[in-house]
């Protein structure tokens, strides 16, 4: 049984939901999993953990700065322990090239080259955005064939089977 720390950044909550889902998969296989929003938990990785996952979401083509800081501060630990990155974006739903370019920039900025990377589709939470954000997101979505533009409801593009497979592949490395 391993003790796995899942540290993430989230702005509207989808990466947090994915982190909790991964933790449930790991626990169902007998591992200990702790999720932590880096905003609240800070940069320390608890001593005694055996593996670390890092999650971050993309806004305006960038992952959260505080996740990059976390990775830079903990790079040595991330390179020593089994570790993985999951990146959450709308581009991951139908625009893989862009989704990969966000991760490439993240790796260049942090200097961390994770041995396992997953790109997960995020969510369009129109009903939770304010007026301006809803307009902006609708316009962006309208320019991409793969995304929905009915702002009276929300859309989740995360493929949960892919998230399960990512967690299983991670466990196979422990
Ligand atoms: C204001 C705003 C800007 C965004 N910019 C991008 C972007 O540049 N590229 C992209 O692929 N997704 C973009 N997204 C989509 C988010 O990555 C997606 O909503 C994701 O689910 C957010 O995860 P979080 O809730 O964990 O922060 C944006 C979303 C918002 C609300």
Tab-separated table of C-alpha atoms and ligand atoms in Angstrom:
chain	number	residue	atom	x	y	z
A	1	UNK	CA	0.000	0.000	0.000
A	2	UNK	CA	1.364	3.399	-0.937
A	3	UNK	CA	0.629	6.855	0.384
A	4	UNK	CA	-0.074	9.223	-2.506
A	5	UNK	CA	-0.313	13.015	-2.354
A	6	UNK	CA	-2.448	14.690	-5.027
A	7	UNK	CA	-1.713	18.429	-5.131
A	8	UNK	CA	-3.697	20.588	-7.521
A	9	UNK	CA	-4.622	24.054	-8.640
A	10	UNK	CA	-8.197	24.862	-9.613
A	11	UNK	CA	-10.089	28.018	-10.507
A	12	UNK	CA	-13.683	26.861	-11.101
A	13	UNK	CA	-13.443	23.480	-9.369
A	14	UNK	CA	-13.141	20.904	-12.177
A	15	UNK	CA	-9.524	19.959	-11.410
A	16	UNK	CA	-10.526	19.505	-7.756
A	17	UNK	CA	-13.296	17.113	-8.860
A	18	UNK	CA	-10.827	15.166	-11.005
A	19	UNK	CA	-8.336	14.992	-8.099
A	20	UNK	CA	-11.066	13.604	-5.803
A	21	UNK	CA	-12.064	11.071	-8.453
A	22	UNK	CA	-8.439	9.882	-8.811
A	23	UNK	CA	-8.135	9.637	-5.015
A	24	UNK	CA	-11.243	7.424	-4.917
A	25	UNK	CA	-9.769	5.107	-7.567
A	26	UNK	CA	-6.488	4.837	-5.647
A	27	UNK	CA	-8.291	4.178	-2.334
A	28	UNK	CA	-10.461	1.515	-3.965
A	29	UNK	CA	-7.192	-0.306	-4.706
A	30	UNK	CA	-6.081	-0.104	-1.069
A	31	UNK	CA	-3.783	2.924	-1.294
A	32	UNK	CA	-3.863	6.003	0.905
A	33	UNK	CA	-4.588	9.164	-1.063
A	34	UNK	CA	-4.656	12.752	0.163
A	35	UNK	CA	-5.855	15.591	-2.058
A	36	UNK	CA	-4.724	19.156	-1.464
A	37	UNK	CA	-5.658	22.457	-3.075
A	38	UNK	CA	-2.225	24.121	-3.245
A	39	UNK	CA	-3.863	27.537	-2.623
A	40	UNK	CA	-4.858	26.383	0.872
A	41	UNK	CA	-2.284	23.692	1.644
A	42	UNK	CA	0.832	25.590	0.588
A	43	UNK	CA	3.944	24.201	-1.050
A	44	UNK	CA	5.070	21.516	1.396
A	45	UNK	CA	4.761	17.860	0.406
A	46	UNK	CA	3.976	15.834	3.545
A	47	UNK	CA	6.905	13.729	4.671
A	48	UNK	CA	6.373	10.007	4.358
A	49	UNK	CA	4.398	10.060	1.154
A	50	UNK	CA	5.514	7.569	-1.500
A	51	UNK	CA	4.259	9.221	-4.681
A	52	UNK	CA	2.930	12.574	-5.864
A	53	UNK	CA	0.477	13.695	-8.530
A	54	UNK	CA	0.149	17.301	-9.621
A	55	UNK	CA	-2.974	18.701	-11.301
A	56	UNK	CA	-3.438	22.119	-12.892
A	57	UNK	CA	-5.996	23.811	-15.139
A	58	UNK	CA	-5.536	26.193	-18.040
A	59	UNK	CA	-6.854	29.752	-18.216
A	60	UNK	CA	-5.811	32.164	-20.949
A	61	UNK	CA	-3.365	29.530	-22.247
A	62	UNK	CA	-1.546	29.144	-18.918
A	63	UNK	CA	-1.594	26.835	-15.941
A	64	UNK	CA	-1.933	28.409	-12.469
A	65	UNK	CA	1.222	30.291	-11.402
A	66	UNK	CA	1.003	28.870	-7.879
A	67	UNK	CA	1.116	25.320	-9.272
A	68	UNK	CA	4.276	26.230	-11.190
A	69	UNK	CA	5.760	27.618	-7.957
A	70	UNK	CA	4.839	24.386	-6.145
A	71	UNK	CA	6.553	22.314	-8.832
A	72	UNK	CA	9.674	24.493	-8.863
A	73	UNK	CA	9.988	24.304	-5.079
A	74	UNK	CA	9.458	20.526	-5.015
A	75	UNK	CA	11.204	19.529	-8.211
A	76	UNK	CA	13.762	17.357	-6.484
A	77	UNK	CA	11.041	15.374	-4.667
A	78	UNK	CA	8.979	15.055	-7.846
A	79	UNK	CA	12.009	13.640	-9.652
A	80	UNK	CA	12.885	11.227	-6.820
A	81	UNK	CA	9.390	9.781	-6.209
A	82	UNK	CA	6.970	8.279	-8.745
A	83	UNK	CA	5.074	11.347	-9.969
A	84	UNK	CA	2.695	12.454	-12.687
A	85	UNK	CA	1.032	15.562	-14.058
A	86	UNK	CA	-2.570	15.984	-15.190
A	87	UNK	CA	-3.542	19.074	-17.110
A	88	UNK	CA	-7.182	20.160	-17.421
A	89	UNK	CA	-8.289	22.350	-20.319
A	90	UNK	CA	-10.975	22.729	-22.958
A	91	UNK	CA	-8.321	22.207	-25.625
A	92	UNK	CA	-7.925	18.641	-24.361
A	93	UNK	CA	-11.399	18.102	-25.794
A	94	UNK	CA	-10.758	18.164	-29.528
A	95	UNK	CA	-7.618	20.295	-29.839
A	96	UNK	CA	-4.824	18.030	-28.602
A	97	UNK	CA	-2.094	20.094	-30.254
A	98	UNK	CA	-2.966	23.149	-28.160
A	99	UNK	CA	-3.457	21.080	-25.000
A	100	UNK	CA	0.024	19.621	-25.493
A	101	UNK	CA	1.526	23.043	-26.102
A	102	UNK	CA	0.226	24.248	-22.695
A	103	UNK	CA	1.993	21.322	-21.017
A	104	UNK	CA	5.158	21.931	-23.018
A	105	UNK	CA	5.205	25.551	-21.752
A	106	UNK	CA	4.554	24.332	-18.183
A	107	UNK	CA	7.490	21.903	-18.433
A	108	UNK	CA	9.777	24.571	-19.838
A	109	UNK	CA	8.875	27.071	-17.133
A	110	UNK	CA	9.178	24.631	-14.237
A	111	UNK	CA	12.015	22.462	-15.543
A	112	UNK	CA	10.046	19.363	-14.503
A	113	UNK	CA	9.594	16.690	-17.178
A	114	UNK	CA	7.038	14.322	-15.610
A	115	UNK	CA	7.328	10.721	-16.753
A	116	UNK	CA	3.525	10.428	-16.903
A	117	UNK	CA	1.282	13.173	-18.276
A	118	UNK	CA	-2.478	13.191	-18.883
A	119	UNK	CA	-4.586	15.793	-20.687
A	120	UNK	CA	-8.180	15.894	-19.459
A	121	UNK	CA	-11.079	17.821	-20.910
A	122	UNK	CA	-12.398	20.439	-18.484
A	123	UNK	CA	-15.804	22.000	-18.034
A	124	UNK	CA	-17.763	24.925	-19.427
A	125	UNK	CA	-19.758	26.124	-16.442
A	126	UNK	CA	-21.828	28.818	-18.160
A	127	UNK	CA	-24.418	29.029	-15.370
A	128	UNK	CA	-21.691	29.756	-12.814
A	129	UNK	CA	-19.798	32.390	-14.816
A	130	UNK	CA	-20.609	36.065	-14.453
A	131	UNK	CA	-22.072	37.915	-17.438
A	132	UNK	CA	-18.749	38.906	-19.013
A	133	UNK	CA	-17.100	35.550	-18.507
A	134	UNK	CA	-20.147	33.800	-19.984
A	135	UNK	CA	-19.975	35.990	-23.096
A	136	UNK	CA	-16.227	35.485	-23.494
A	137	UNK	CA	-16.462	31.723	-23.039
A	138	UNK	CA	-19.382	31.439	-25.428
A	139	UNK	CA	-17.395	33.295	-28.074
A	140	UNK	CA	-14.346	31.093	-27.556
A	141	UNK	CA	-16.489	27.943	-27.618
A	142	UNK	CA	-18.244	29.115	-30.773
A	143	UNK	CA	-14.927	29.286	-32.580
A	144	UNK	CA	-14.159	25.649	-31.744
A	145	UNK	CA	-16.327	22.994	-33.323
A	146	UNK	CA	-16.008	20.589	-30.409
A	147	UNK	CA	-17.531	22.865	-27.746
A	148	UNK	CA	-21.112	23.766	-26.831
A	149	UNK	CA	-22.586	27.284	-26.820
A	150	UNK	CA	-25.978	26.962	-25.096
A	151	UNK	CA	-25.272	29.156	-22.075
A	152	UNK	CA	-28.406	28.045	-20.226
A	153	UNK	CA	-26.571	24.931	-19.021
A	154	UNK	CA	-23.140	23.572	-18.091
A	155	UNK	CA	-20.978	21.068	-19.959
A	156	UNK	CA	-18.412	18.659	-18.572
A	157	UNK	CA	-15.993	17.261	-21.141
A	158	UNK	CA	-13.932	15.178	-18.726
A	159	UNK	CA	-13.811	11.550	-19.855
A	160	UNK	CA	-13.914	9.718	-16.550
A	161	UNK	CA	-12.831	6.367	-18.054
A	162	UNK	CA	-9.619	8.066	-19.168
A	163	UNK	CA	-9.120	9.426	-15.650
A	164	UNK	CA	-9.530	5.909	-14.241
A	165	UNK	CA	-6.974	4.545	-16.734
A	166	UNK	CA	-4.519	7.304	-15.778
A	167	UNK	CA	-4.851	6.359	-12.090
A	168	UNK	CA	-4.419	2.660	-12.933
A	169	UNK	CA	-1.305	3.326	-15.033
A	170	UNK	CA	0.087	5.363	-12.131
A	171	UNK	CA	-0.517	2.539	-9.664
A	172	UNK	CA	1.246	0.119	-12.008
A	173	UNK	CA	4.397	2.257	-11.573
A	174	UNK	CA	4.400	2.110	-7.775
B	1	LIG	C1	-11.785	32.608	-18.207
B	1	LIG	C2	-11.407	31.258	-18.729
B	1	LIG	C3	-10.338	31.117	-19.604
B	1	LIG	C4	-9.990	29.863	-20.113
B	1	LIG	N1	-8.949	29.760	-20.992
B	1	LIG	C5	-8.682	28.549	-21.559
B	1	LIG	C6	-7.640	28.420	-22.519
B	1	LIG	O1	-6.928	29.378	-22.840
B	1	LIG	N2	-7.447	27.209	-23.088
B	1	LIG	C7	-8.202	26.099	-22.743
B	1	LIG	O2	-7.984	25.035	-23.296
B	1	LIG	N3	-9.172	26.181	-21.804
B	1	LIG	C8	-9.417	27.378	-21.205
B	1	LIG	N4	-10.404	27.483	-20.262
B	1	LIG	C9	-11.153	26.283	-19.862
B	1	LIG	C10	-10.701	25.721	-18.511
B	1	LIG	O3	-9.443	25.095	-18.621
B	1	LIG	C11	-11.766	24.703	-18.053
B	1	LIG	O4	-12.944	25.413	-17.772
B	1	LIG	C12	-11.338	23.900	-16.859
B	1	LIG	O5	-12.402	22.994	-16.541
B	1	LIG	C13	-11.009	24.760	-15.652
B	1	LIG	O6	-10.584	23.928	-14.605
B	1	LIG	P1	-10.746	24.394	-13.090
B	1	LIG	O7	-12.232	24.497	-12.834
B	1	LIG	O8	-10.129	23.304	-12.284
B	1	LIG	O9	-10.034	25.671	-12.961
B	1	LIG	C14	-10.741	28.720	-19.726
B	1	LIG	C15	-11.816	28.861	-18.834
B	1	LIG	C16	-12.148	30.101	-18.327
B	1	LIG	C17	-13.308	30.224	-17.373
